[in-house]
Short mmCIF file of C-alpha atoms and ligand atoms in Angstrom, two decimals:
data_model
loop_
_atom_site.label_atom_id
_atom_site.label_comp_id
_atom_site.label_asym_id
_atom_site.label_seq_id
_atom_site.Cartn_x
_atom_site.Cartn_y
_atom_site.Cartn_z
CA UNK A 902 0.08 -0.07 0.07
CA UNK A 903 1.58 3.26 1.00
CA UNK A 904 5.05 4.55 0.55
CA UNK A 905 7.29 3.13 3.38
CA UNK A 906 8.76 6.45 4.57
CA UNK A 907 5.40 7.88 5.31
CA UNK A 908 4.98 5.49 8.43
CA UNK A 909 7.26 7.60 10.39
CA UNK A 910 6.93 10.90 8.61
CA UNK A 911 6.29 14.11 10.39
CA UNK A 912 5.91 17.07 8.13
CA UNK A 913 6.79 20.77 8.63
CA UNK A 914 4.82 23.26 6.47
CA UNK A 915 6.92 26.36 5.30
CA UNK A 916 5.33 29.49 3.83
CA UNK A 917 8.70 30.42 2.08
CA UNK A 918 7.90 34.20 2.01
CA UNK A 919 8.03 34.12 5.85
CA UNK A 920 10.62 31.61 6.99
CA UNK A 921 14.14 33.14 6.86
CA UNK A 922 15.57 35.83 4.70
CA UNK A 923 19.22 35.53 3.97
CA UNK A 924 19.88 38.59 1.57
CA UNK A 925 18.14 41.30 3.59
CA UNK A 926 15.43 42.03 1.04
CA UNK A 927 12.66 41.23 3.61
CA UNK A 928 11.44 38.12 2.04
CA UNK A 929 12.28 34.47 2.89
CA UNK A 930 14.24 32.49 0.39
CA UNK A 931 15.67 28.95 -0.39
CA UNK A 932 18.97 29.76 1.20
CA UNK A 933 17.03 30.55 4.43
CA UNK A 934 15.26 27.27 4.35
CA UNK A 935 18.58 25.54 3.82
CA UNK A 936 20.13 27.39 6.84
CA UNK A 937 17.45 26.29 8.91
CA UNK A 938 17.23 22.55 8.02
CA UNK A 939 19.05 21.52 11.12
CA UNK A 940 16.66 23.38 13.32
CA UNK A 941 13.80 21.62 11.30
CA UNK A 942 15.53 18.40 12.15
CA UNK A 943 15.98 19.29 15.70
CA UNK A 944 12.15 19.43 15.89
CA UNK A 945 11.81 15.87 14.81
CA UNK A 946 10.36 16.82 11.55
CA UNK A 947 11.60 14.53 8.63
CA UNK A 948 9.71 16.04 5.72
CA UNK A 949 8.65 19.53 4.49
CA UNK A 950 5.78 20.94 2.41
CA UNK A 951 6.86 24.22 0.82
CA UNK A 952 3.99 26.49 -0.44
CA UNK A 953 3.97 27.33 -4.14
CA UNK A 954 7.42 28.80 -4.74
CA UNK A 955 7.04 29.26 -8.64
CA UNK A 956 7.07 32.25 -10.92
CA UNK A 957 3.84 34.09 -10.23
CA UNK A 958 2.25 37.53 -10.14
CA UNK A 959 1.32 36.73 -6.31
CA UNK A 960 -2.28 37.70 -6.57
CA UNK A 961 -2.96 34.68 -4.37
CA UNK A 962 0.44 34.14 -2.75
CA UNK A 963 1.78 32.01 -5.57
CA UNK A 964 -1.38 29.78 -5.97
CA UNK A 965 -1.51 31.59 -9.15
CA UNK A 966 1.26 30.04 -11.04
CA UNK A 967 2.79 31.74 -14.09
CA UNK A 968 5.30 29.13 -15.00
CA UNK A 969 5.34 25.58 -13.33
CA UNK A 970 8.82 24.91 -14.11
CA UNK A 971 10.62 28.00 -12.87
CA UNK A 972 10.91 29.22 -9.32
CA UNK A 973 9.93 32.79 -8.42
CA UNK A 974 13.21 34.80 -8.35
CA UNK A 975 12.38 36.41 -4.95
CA UNK A 976 13.24 32.90 -3.50
CA UNK A 977 16.30 32.22 -5.50
CA UNK A 978 16.73 30.33 -8.79
CA UNK A 979 15.98 26.58 -9.72
CA UNK A 980 19.44 25.55 -8.77
CA UNK A 981 18.97 26.98 -5.23
CA UNK A 982 15.90 24.71 -4.93
CA UNK A 983 17.70 21.68 -6.30
CA UNK A 984 20.35 22.35 -3.65
CA UNK A 985 17.64 22.52 -1.07
CA UNK A 986 16.47 19.08 -2.00
CA UNK A 987 20.07 17.67 -1.74
CA UNK A 988 20.70 19.37 1.56
CA UNK A 989 17.44 18.14 2.99
CA UNK A 990 18.08 14.61 1.82
CA UNK A 991 21.50 14.66 3.48
CA UNK A 992 19.66 15.16 6.80
CA UNK A 993 17.01 12.58 6.01
CA UNK A 994 14.38 15.19 5.20
CA UNK A 995 11.98 14.74 2.23
CA UNK A 996 10.40 17.68 0.32
CA UNK A 997 7.05 18.11 -1.07
CA UNK A 998 6.34 20.97 -3.38
CA UNK A 999 2.90 22.44 -3.76
CA UNK A 1000 1.22 21.43 -7.08
CA UNK A 1001 -1.58 23.67 -8.32
CA UNK A 1002 -3.37 21.50 -10.92
CA UNK A 1003 -6.90 23.25 -11.00
CA UNK A 1004 -5.87 26.55 -12.40
CA UNK A 1005 -2.99 28.82 -13.52
CA UNK A 1006 -2.40 32.43 -13.23
CA UNK A 1007 -4.07 34.59 -15.88
CA UNK A 1008 -0.43 35.43 -16.91
CA UNK A 1009 0.67 31.88 -17.71
CA UNK A 1010 1.60 31.33 -21.25
CA UNK A 1011 -0.92 28.51 -21.81
CA UNK A 1012 -3.56 30.99 -20.97
CA UNK A 1013 -2.18 33.77 -23.25
CA UNK A 1014 -2.34 31.29 -26.10
CA UNK A 1015 -5.79 30.16 -25.12
CA UNK A 1016 -7.12 33.64 -25.23
CA UNK A 1017 -6.16 34.03 -28.85
CA UNK A 1018 -9.00 34.10 -31.55
CA UNK A 1019 -7.27 31.64 -33.79
CA UNK A 1020 -7.52 28.00 -32.63
CA UNK A 1021 -4.26 26.51 -31.40
CA UNK A 1022 -2.87 23.83 -29.04
CA UNK A 1023 -3.87 25.63 -26.01
CA UNK A 1024 -7.48 26.70 -27.00
CA UNK A 1025 -9.08 23.93 -24.94
CA UNK A 1026 -6.56 24.04 -22.18
CA UNK A 1027 -8.94 26.17 -20.22
CA UNK A 1028 -12.89 26.18 -20.06
CA UNK A 1029 -14.20 28.53 -22.61
CA UNK A 1030 -17.82 29.06 -23.73
CA UNK A 1031 -18.75 29.59 -27.41
CA UNK A 1032 -19.60 33.23 -27.46
CA UNK A 1033 -18.35 36.47 -25.62
CA UNK A 1034 -21.82 36.99 -23.95
CA UNK A 1035 -22.38 33.43 -23.00
CA UNK A 1036 -22.00 32.62 -19.35
CA UNK A 1037 -20.19 29.63 -18.10
CA UNK A 1038 -23.14 28.13 -16.32
CA UNK A 1039 -22.47 26.99 -12.81
CA UNK A 1040 -19.18 28.61 -12.49
CA UNK A 1041 -17.64 31.98 -11.94
CA UNK A 1042 -16.63 33.30 -15.31
CA UNK A 1043 -15.04 36.34 -17.09
CA UNK A 1044 -15.88 37.94 -20.38
CA UNK A 1045 -14.34 40.90 -22.32
CA UNK A 1046 -10.71 40.28 -21.71
CA UNK A 1047 -9.64 38.46 -24.48
CA UNK A 1048 -9.41 38.54 -28.35
CA UNK A 1049 -11.35 35.27 -28.41
CA UNK A 1050 -15.16 35.74 -28.52
CA UNK A 1051 -16.00 33.69 -25.47
CA UNK A 1052 -16.02 33.78 -21.70
CA UNK A 1053 -13.79 31.56 -19.53
CA UNK A 1054 -14.44 29.86 -16.24
CA UNK A 1055 -12.66 30.56 -12.93
CA UNK A 1056 -11.46 28.01 -10.35
CA UNK A 1057 -11.04 30.39 -7.52
CA UNK A 1058 -10.28 33.95 -7.64
CA UNK A 1059 -10.44 36.09 -10.71
CA UNK A 1060 -6.80 35.74 -11.34
CA UNK A 1061 -7.12 31.89 -11.55
CA UNK A 1062 -8.75 30.42 -14.77
CA UNK A 1063 -9.89 26.89 -14.54
CA UNK A 1064 -7.83 24.29 -16.32
CA UNK A 1065 -9.88 21.99 -18.52
CA UNK A 1066 -10.09 18.27 -17.44
CA UNK A 1067 -13.53 17.99 -18.93
CA UNK A 1068 -17.14 17.55 -17.79
CA UNK A 1069 -18.53 14.41 -16.38
CA UNK A 1070 -21.77 14.94 -18.15
CA UNK A 1071 -21.30 17.43 -20.87
CA UNK A 1072 -24.46 19.26 -21.94
CA UNK A 1073 -23.30 22.22 -23.91
CA UNK A 1074 -21.16 22.03 -27.11
CA UNK A 1075 -18.42 23.89 -25.34
CA UNK A 1076 -18.13 21.21 -22.53
CA UNK A 1077 -15.52 18.62 -23.31
CA UNK A 1078 -15.96 15.00 -22.13
CA UNK A 1079 -13.25 13.82 -19.69
CA UNK A 1080 -11.95 11.45 -22.43
CA UNK A 1081 -11.68 14.29 -25.12
CA UNK A 1082 -8.05 14.34 -26.26
CA UNK A 1083 -7.69 18.02 -25.15
CA UNK A 1084 -8.95 17.26 -21.54
CA UNK A 1085 -6.43 14.28 -21.45
CA UNK A 1086 -3.60 16.78 -22.58
CA UNK A 1087 -4.28 18.84 -19.48
CA UNK A 1088 -3.82 15.81 -17.31
CA UNK A 1089 -0.51 14.90 -19.15
CA UNK A 1090 0.70 18.43 -18.95
CA UNK A 1091 0.25 18.17 -15.23
CA UNK A 1092 2.21 14.90 -15.22
CA UNK A 1093 4.91 16.48 -17.05
CA UNK A 1094 5.28 19.20 -14.41
CA UNK A 1095 5.38 16.64 -11.77
CA UNK A 1096 8.11 14.46 -13.60
CA UNK A 1097 10.12 17.59 -14.00
CA UNK A 1098 10.28 18.32 -10.28
CA UNK A 1099 10.59 14.64 -9.31
CA UNK A 1100 13.45 14.32 -11.56
CA UNK A 1101 15.26 17.28 -9.99
CA UNK A 1102 14.97 15.50 -6.54
CA UNK A 1103 11.52 16.56 -5.08
CA UNK A 1104 9.67 13.80 -3.04
CA UNK A 1105 6.21 14.46 -4.01
CA UNK A 1106 3.42 16.98 -3.87
CA UNK A 1107 0.85 18.61 -1.69
CA UNK A 1108 -1.99 19.05 -4.17
CA UNK A 1109 -4.09 22.20 -4.16
CA UNK A 1110 -7.89 22.04 -4.47
CA UNK A 1111 -7.47 18.35 -5.36
CA UNK A 1112 -11.11 17.81 -5.82
CA UNK A 1113 -11.57 20.63 -8.38
CA UNK A 1114 -10.65 19.06 -11.69
CA UNK A 1115 -13.61 17.63 -13.43
CA UNK A 1116 -16.58 19.90 -13.60
CA UNK A 1117 -20.28 18.91 -13.17
CA UNK A 1118 -21.75 16.93 -12.55
CA UNK A 1119 -18.92 15.30 -10.68
CA UNK A 1120 -20.66 15.36 -7.25
CA UNK A 1121 -19.38 11.78 -6.22
CA UNK A 1122 -15.93 12.77 -7.71
CA UNK A 1123 -15.67 9.84 -9.98
CA UNK A 1124 -14.31 11.99 -12.84
CA UNK A 1125 -11.74 13.71 -10.72
CA UNK A 1126 -10.75 10.45 -8.98
CA UNK A 1127 -10.17 8.73 -12.15
CA UNK A 1128 -7.52 11.34 -13.10
CA UNK A 1129 -5.75 11.04 -9.74
CA UNK A 1130 -5.68 7.38 -10.04
CA UNK A 1131 -4.09 7.67 -13.41
CA UNK A 1132 -1.53 10.11 -11.94
CA UNK A 1133 -0.95 7.55 -9.10
CA UNK A 1134 -0.24 4.81 -11.54
CA UNK A 1135 2.46 7.01 -13.09
CA UNK A 1136 3.99 7.61 -9.75
CA UNK A 1137 3.86 3.95 -8.76
CA UNK A 1138 5.62 2.91 -12.10
CA UNK A 1139 8.04 5.78 -12.38
CA UNK A 1140 8.55 7.36 -8.90
CA UNK A 1141 7.48 4.54 -6.37
CA UNK A 1142 8.88 6.67 -3.38
CA UNK A 1143 7.02 9.79 -4.22
CA UNK A 1144 4.10 10.85 -2.04
CA UNK A 1145 0.92 12.94 -2.66
CA UNK A 1146 -1.12 14.61 0.06
CA UNK A 1147 -4.55 16.11 -1.02
CA UNK A 1148 -6.20 19.25 -0.02
CA UNK A 1149 -9.56 17.54 -0.14
CA UNK A 1150 -10.57 16.73 3.42
CA UNK A 1151 -12.59 13.66 2.31
CA UNK A 1152 -10.28 10.75 3.09
CA UNK A 1153 -12.74 7.96 1.97
CA UNK A 1154 -12.77 9.63 -1.48
CA UNK A 1155 -9.36 11.13 -1.74
CA UNK A 1156 -7.53 7.99 -0.61
CA UNK A 1157 -9.45 5.80 -3.02
CA UNK A 1158 -8.57 8.21 -5.77
CA UNK A 1159 -4.93 7.33 -5.13
CA UNK A 1160 -3.72 9.72 -2.61
CA UNK A 1161 -1.32 8.57 0.07
CA UNK A 1162 -2.69 11.14 2.38
CA UNK A 1163 -5.50 13.54 2.79
CA UNK A 1164 -5.75 16.55 5.18
CA UNK A 1165 -8.29 16.72 7.96
CA UNK A 1166 -9.14 20.37 7.51
CA UNK A 1167 -10.97 22.84 9.75
CA UNK A 1168 -14.39 23.02 7.94
CA UNK A 1169 -16.75 24.61 10.32
CA UNK A 1170 -18.85 21.94 11.93
CA UNK A 1171 -16.40 19.21 11.15
CA UNK A 1172 -14.63 16.93 13.63
CA UNK A 1173 -11.32 18.65 13.39
CA UNK A 1174 -12.78 22.19 14.04
CA UNK A 1175 -14.17 20.98 17.24
CA UNK A 1176 -10.76 20.37 18.72
CA UNK A 1177 -9.26 23.83 18.49
CA UNK A 1178 -11.42 26.00 16.41
CA UNK A 1179 -14.96 25.78 17.72
CA UNK A 1180 -15.41 29.44 17.82
CA UNK A 1181 -15.73 29.81 14.07
CA UNK A 1182 -19.02 30.31 12.51
CA UNK A 1183 -17.72 30.45 9.02
CA UNK A 1184 -14.07 30.50 7.83
CA UNK A 1185 -13.36 34.08 9.05
CA UNK A 1186 -12.52 35.12 12.59
CA UNK A 1187 -15.68 35.12 14.58
CA UNK A 1188 -16.23 35.59 18.36
CA UNK A 1189 -18.92 33.00 18.79
CA UNK A 1190 -18.64 30.92 22.00
CA UNK A 1191 -15.37 28.90 22.16
CA UNK A 1192 -16.31 25.34 22.84
CA UNK A 1193 -12.90 23.82 21.48
CA UNK A 1194 -12.31 20.54 23.01
CA UNK A 1195 -8.83 21.70 24.19
CA UNK A 1196 -9.91 24.94 25.74
CA UNK A 1197 -9.56 24.61 29.55
CA UNK A 1198 -12.90 26.48 30.00
CA UNK A 1199 -14.87 24.91 27.13
CA UNK A 1200 -18.45 25.08 28.37
CA UNK A 1201 -19.64 21.79 27.03
CA UNK A 1202 -16.50 19.65 26.22
CA UNK A 1203 -17.16 16.58 24.19
CA UNK A 1204 -14.59 14.61 22.39
CA UNK A 1205 -17.33 12.73 20.51
CA UNK A 1206 -17.96 15.70 18.27
CA UNK A 1207 -14.48 14.81 16.82
CA UNK A 1208 -14.76 11.08 16.97
CA UNK A 1209 -18.03 10.75 15.12
CA UNK A 1210 -16.49 11.92 11.88
CA UNK A 1211 -12.99 10.68 12.56
CA UNK A 1212 -13.59 7.14 13.68
CA UNK A 1213 -15.87 6.54 10.62
CA UNK A 1214 -13.17 7.86 8.28
CA UNK A 1215 -10.42 5.90 10.12
CA UNK A 1216 -12.02 2.64 10.05
CA UNK A 1217 -13.01 3.14 6.31
CA UNK A 1218 -9.54 4.08 5.23
CA UNK A 1219 -6.94 2.61 7.59
CA UNK A 1220 -5.86 -0.04 4.97
CA UNK A 1221 -5.64 2.42 2.05
CA UNK A 1222 -3.90 5.47 3.16
CA UNK A 1223 -3.48 8.10 5.95
CA UNK A 1224 -5.45 11.01 7.42
CA UNK A 1225 -3.33 13.99 8.06
CA UNK A 1226 -3.90 15.99 11.26
CA UNK A 1227 -2.42 19.41 11.35
CA UNK A 1228 -1.80 22.26 13.85
CA UNK A 1229 -2.71 24.80 11.43
CA UNK A 1230 -1.88 25.81 7.75
CA UNK A 1231 -1.48 29.03 5.61
CA UNK A 1232 -5.29 29.28 5.21
CA UNK A 1233 -6.32 28.97 8.76
CA UNK A 1234 -6.17 31.04 11.82
CA UNK A 1235 -3.18 30.06 14.11
CA UNK A 1236 -4.27 28.00 17.17
CA UNK A 1237 -2.61 30.59 19.48
CA UNK A 1238 -5.43 32.88 18.48
CA UNK A 1239 -7.69 31.33 21.01
CA UNK A 1240 -5.44 29.00 22.94
CA UNK A 1241 -2.95 29.53 25.77
CA UNK A 1242 0.38 27.81 25.68
CA UNK A 1243 -0.63 24.96 28.16
CA UNK A 1244 -3.67 24.24 25.87
CA UNK A 1245 -1.70 24.14 22.85
CA UNK A 1246 0.70 21.54 24.53
CA UNK A 1247 -2.26 19.09 25.04
CA UNK A 1248 -3.72 19.72 21.64
CA UNK A 1249 -0.35 19.02 19.92
CA UNK A 1250 0.29 16.04 22.18
CA UNK A 1251 -3.07 14.54 20.82
CA UNK A 1252 -2.34 15.50 17.19
CA UNK A 1253 1.16 13.91 17.30
CA UNK A 1254 0.03 10.78 18.83
CA UNK A 1255 -2.72 10.08 16.42
CA UNK A 1256 -2.50 7.64 13.34
CA UNK A 1257 -1.78 8.92 10.02
CA UNK A 1258 0.91 11.52 9.04
CA UNK A 1259 0.83 14.90 11.09
CA UNK A 1260 1.63 18.33 9.81
CA UNK A 1261 3.19 21.25 11.91
CA UNK A 1262 2.78 24.58 10.53
CA UNK A 1263 6.09 26.83 10.93
CA UNK A 1264 5.82 28.94 14.02
CA UNK A 1265 3.22 26.83 15.74
CA UNK A 1266 5.93 25.00 17.62
CA UNK A 1267 6.63 28.29 19.44
CA UNK A 1268 2.95 29.30 19.67
CA UNK A 1269 3.15 32.21 17.18
CA UNK A 1270 0.21 34.60 17.32
CA UNK A 1271 -2.35 35.30 14.79
CA UNK A 1272 -1.76 38.96 13.85
CA UNK A 1273 -4.60 41.30 12.86
CA UNK A 1274 -3.31 42.63 9.54
CA UNK A 1275 -4.46 44.08 6.21
CA UNK A 1276 -4.62 41.55 3.41
CA UNK A 1277 -1.48 40.74 1.53
CA UNK A 1278 -1.31 38.83 -1.76
CA UNK A 1279 -4.83 37.73 -1.69
CA UNK A 1280 -4.46 36.44 1.83
CA UNK A 1281 -7.47 38.40 3.50
CA UNK A 1282 -8.10 36.90 6.94
CA UNK A 1283 -5.28 34.24 6.26
CA UNK A 1284 -2.66 37.01 6.25
CA UNK A 1285 -2.46 37.07 9.96
CA UNK A 1286 -1.21 33.45 10.01
CA UNK A 1287 1.48 34.18 7.37
CA UNK A 1288 3.69 36.43 9.30
CA UNK A 1289 7.51 35.91 9.56
CA UNK A 1290 9.09 33.24 11.70
CA UNK A 1291 10.36 34.49 15.03
CA UNK A 1292 13.79 33.22 15.74
CA UNK A 1293 15.46 35.47 18.37
CA UNK A 1294 15.52 38.79 20.07
CA UNK A 1295 17.65 40.66 17.36
CA UNK A 1296 16.31 42.84 14.73
CA UNK A 1297 12.95 41.77 13.14
CA UNK A 1298 13.02 38.98 15.60
CA UNK A 1299 15.93 37.38 13.66
CA UNK A 1300 13.81 36.94 10.37
CA UNK A 1301 15.64 39.43 8.24
CA UNK A 1302 18.37 42.15 8.36
CA UNK A 1303 16.34 44.34 6.17
CA UNK A 1304 14.59 47.41 7.43
CA UNK A 1305 11.30 46.71 9.17
CA UNK A 1306 9.12 48.39 6.63
CA UNK A 1307 10.64 46.27 3.84
CA UNK A 1308 9.37 43.02 5.44
CA UNK A 1309 6.93 40.71 3.57
CA UNK A 1310 4.66 41.07 6.56
CA UNK A 1311 5.52 42.57 10.10
CA UNK A 1312 6.61 40.48 13.01
CA UNK A 1313 4.63 40.19 16.22
CA UNK A 1314 5.16 43.67 17.96
CA UNK A 1315 4.31 42.29 21.46
CA UNK A 1316 6.98 42.50 24.15
CA UNK A 1317 6.51 38.79 24.81
CA UNK A 1318 6.53 37.77 21.19
CA UNK A 1319 7.48 34.09 21.25
CA UNK A 1320 10.79 33.28 19.66
CA UNK A 1321 12.87 30.13 19.19
CA UNK A 1322 15.70 31.53 21.38
CA UNK A 1323 13.48 32.38 24.30
CA UNK A 1324 12.13 28.94 24.42
CA UNK A 1325 15.34 26.98 23.51
CA UNK A 1326 16.71 26.49 27.07
CA UNK A 1327 13.30 25.87 28.92
CA UNK A 1328 12.50 22.19 29.02
CA UNK A 1329 8.91 22.93 29.65
CA UNK A 1330 8.40 25.33 26.67
CA UNK A 1331 6.01 24.60 23.92
CA UNK A 1332 9.02 24.13 21.46
CA UNK A 1333 10.65 21.55 23.76
CA UNK A 1334 7.24 19.95 24.35
CA UNK A 1335 7.06 19.42 20.55
CA UNK A 1336 10.47 18.01 20.38
CA UNK A 1337 9.69 15.61 23.24
CA UNK A 1338 6.63 14.35 21.57
CA UNK A 1339 8.03 13.93 18.28
CA UNK A 1340 11.10 12.16 19.71
CA UNK A 1341 8.62 9.78 21.33
CA UNK A 1342 6.58 9.28 18.17
CA UNK A 1343 9.96 8.29 16.38
CA UNK A 1344 10.81 5.81 19.22
CA UNK A 1345 7.54 4.07 19.54
CA UNK A 1346 6.32 2.31 16.20
CA UNK A 1347 2.86 2.08 17.90
CA UNK A 1348 2.43 5.85 17.75
CA UNK A 1349 3.33 6.19 14.10
CA UNK A 1350 1.08 6.32 11.05
CA UNK A 1351 0.12 2.63 10.97
CA UNK A 1352 -0.14 1.95 14.71
CA UNK A 1353 -3.60 0.75 15.68
CA UNK A 1354 -5.99 3.22 17.27
CA UNK A 1355 -8.90 2.44 19.47
CA UNK A 1356 -11.15 4.64 21.68
CA UNK A 1357 -11.11 3.45 25.35
CA UNK A 1358 -13.12 6.12 27.08
CA UNK A 1359 -15.01 8.98 25.50
CA UNK A 1360 -17.54 9.73 28.20
CA UNK A 1361 -18.21 13.37 28.88
CA UNK A 1362 -16.72 14.45 32.35
CA UNK A 1363 -13.96 11.82 32.10
CA UNK A 1364 -10.55 11.97 30.59
CA UNK A 1365 -10.37 10.95 26.92
CA UNK A 1366 -8.58 7.64 26.84
CA UNK A 1367 -7.32 5.95 23.66
CA UNK A 1368 -5.11 2.97 22.64
CA UNK A 1369 -2.41 3.24 20.00
CA UNK A 1370 -1.12 -0.49 19.71
CA UNK A 1371 0.06 -1.60 23.12
CA UNK A 1372 0.15 1.93 24.44
CA UNK A 1373 -2.53 3.60 26.46
CA UNK A 1374 -2.94 7.43 26.23
CA UNK A 1375 -5.21 9.83 28.08
CA UNK A 1376 -5.76 13.54 28.01
CA UNK A 1377 -7.69 15.84 30.35
CA UNK A 1378 -7.82 19.37 29.06
CA UNK A 1379 -10.18 20.70 31.83
CA UNK A 1380 -9.08 22.40 34.96
CA UNK A 1381 -10.27 19.69 37.35
CA UNK A 1382 -8.99 16.31 38.26
CA UNK A 1383 -10.86 13.61 36.39
CA UNK A 1384 -11.05 9.83 36.68
CA UNK A 1385 -11.53 7.10 34.10
CA UNK A 1386 -12.13 3.24 35.04
CA UNK A 1387 -9.28 1.62 33.14
CA UNK A 1388 -6.86 -0.83 34.37
CA UNK A 1389 -3.42 0.63 33.86
CA UNK A 1390 -1.90 -0.27 37.24
CA UNK A 1391 1.22 -1.98 35.98
CA UNK A 1392 2.04 0.40 33.18
CA UNK A 1393 5.08 2.35 32.95
CA UNK A 1394 4.84 6.17 32.17
CA UNK A 1395 6.56 6.96 29.00
CA UNK A 1396 5.58 10.68 28.78
CA UNK A 1397 3.58 12.97 30.93
CA UNK A 1398 2.29 16.48 31.09
CA UNK A 1399 0.81 17.59 34.40
CA UNK A 1400 -0.14 14.80 36.81
CA UNK A 1401 -1.38 11.20 35.85
CA UNK A 1402 -1.64 8.39 38.14
CA UNK A 1403 -2.86 4.81 37.61
CA UNK A 1404 -4.05 2.98 40.81
CA UNK A 1405 -6.67 0.42 41.81
CA UNK A 1406 -7.97 0.22 38.27
CA UNK A 1407 -8.67 3.83 38.05
CA UNK A 1408 -6.70 6.34 36.12
CA UNK A 1409 -6.49 9.68 37.66
CA UNK A 1410 -5.70 12.63 35.46
CA UNK A 1411 -4.72 16.05 37.09
CA UNK A 1412 -5.88 19.39 35.60
CA UNK A 1413 -4.70 19.85 32.00
CA UNK A 1414 -2.85 16.61 31.64
CA UNK A 1415 -1.64 14.27 29.13
CA UNK A 1416 -0.01 10.93 29.57
CA UNK A 1417 1.31 7.90 27.48
CA UNK A 1418 1.61 4.52 29.34
CA UNK A 1419 3.28 1.43 28.21
C1 GLC B 2517 -5.97 26.34 -1.72
C2 GLC B 2517 -4.90 27.09 -1.02
C3 GLC B 2517 -5.16 28.50 -0.89
C4 GLC B 2517 -5.58 29.01 -2.22
C5 GLC B 2517 -6.49 28.33 -3.06
C6 GLC B 2517 -6.62 28.55 -4.55
O1 GLC B 2517 -7.06 26.33 -0.79
O2 GLC B 2517 -4.50 26.33 0.16
O3 GLC B 2517 -4.16 29.13 -0.16
O4 GLC B 2517 -5.86 30.39 -2.03
O5 GLC B 2517 -6.38 26.92 -2.91
O6 GLC B 2517 -5.39 28.03 -5.12
CA1 CA B 2518 15.44 37.17 0.71
#
C-alpha cells in the first residue's frame, strides 16, 4: 500500500515568504530554508511541504502559477531549490512541493495562447464558452478580456482561470468530455510538471484543491478520482517513493482516488474544527462561544464531536492511506489565536499521537500569534497566519536584516512575542514539548502512522482515553482532576504533562494533563 517512509513521517509546512531571509530584502528565500534545516531536524520533523514557490504575479500568494517549471526569483533560482532538495536529503528530510493543478495564473503562457482568436494547441486547455456574452453556467466566469469571442471559467479568484479536465456529463457544445484528447492533454501536462520536479529531486506534492478538476456533475468525484488514479499509476511505475497529500478533506474519497494522505481540514462543523477552532461560525474570525475541546474552560466539552467523523473515516480508510492532522496551515487562523500555551501543549500531544501523518505549520511550535493585519497577496483573513518566523530577540526577531518596513509582513510587535531563542533552554516550553513528543513518536512504532487506534473512554466528564497499539494514552484538557475506570496499574509512564496516576484500576488525570503509558 503506502510509501514506506510515510510510516514515520512528520511534516513541517513552510510558507517560504516568511521563513528566513538571507539577503536582507525582507522576504524569505531558499537559502534561508537551507540554513534552518538543522533546526527543522531538531524538532523531529523529517519532511517538508513548501507552499508554491514558482514564478507568479502573487495575486494569491503563489497559488496563481505563471510558470510551473521556474521558481519565483524572489526565493532564488531553480538551482537553489535543487540544492535545497540535496541538503534536505543529506539530513534525512524529504521535500514536497505544492502542485496547483486546477488553475494557473491568468499570466501563464498557456492562458495567453488560449485567449487568442485563432485556434491553437492551448485553445481547450481552459474552459471557454462559445460566445463572448455566454455565461459559463454553474461557474464563476469572465468575459471581455480576450481576443477570443468567449467567456472563461474561474476556479477560485479572478486571477485563476480553470484548467480544462472535461465535464462528467457534458451538456453544452463547449463542454468537453473527460476522455476528449484536449482534456487528457491537460492531465498529461500536469504529469509532465510533476516529472520535472521529481527528476530534480523533489519527493512528491501537496495538491491544491485536489477535488476541483472535473466539472459538473462530478458530485461523487468519479471523474476527478479517475484522473488522480491515473496520476498515481504513473507515480507507482516511475517514482514509487513519491507521495501525494490532498487538499480535499474527504479521506474515503481522496484515498481511494490514489492519494497517500488527505488533510483533515478545519471545515466549520467538522470533527477537526471541534478540537481547537470551535469559535468559528464560518471561515473567518468570529467571536462566537469557544467550545473547542482543548480549551480549559470549554463550556460543553465533548470529544465525540471529533470522534463521530474521525472514527468513521479512520475505520473506512486505515488500509488504504493516511488521514493527516495538522496544527494549522497557511489558510487557517493560528491556534494561538484562542488557545494558551498550556492548551496548545495538550492539543499538539493529541495531534502528534494519532494515526496517519501529522503536519506542523512553521511557528506553531513556538505558539506564534495570529496577527490582525490588512490583506497581503490575496490572503485576507489568512494573512495574519502568514507572518515571519520569529527566531530570536535581534532585529525583526531574527527573520531578516532588512529594514522593518521592507518585510513581507510585520513580525509580532508584542513584548512577549514568542521566539525560538526564548524557548530553547526551557525544558517545559512549547518548543521543547513538541520536540519531546516527536522524539517519542519516532521511538514508538505504535504511535506512528500505521499503529492501531482504538477509543477506550470518550464519556463526557472523564478524561479521553485511547489506545495506540500496546500503548494507552489519556488527556484531560479541563481544569479539574478527572477519573476513568481503566486498568493501567502495571504500566510504565513514557511521557507525561501535568499529573497522571494509575491505581486500583482507576486512572486519575490532574488538571490539564496528558499521559502515554506502556
Ligand atoms: C487552496 C490554497 C489556498 C489558495 C486556493 C486557491 O485552498 O491552500 O491558499 O488560495 O487553494 O489556489
Ligand atoms: Ca530574501
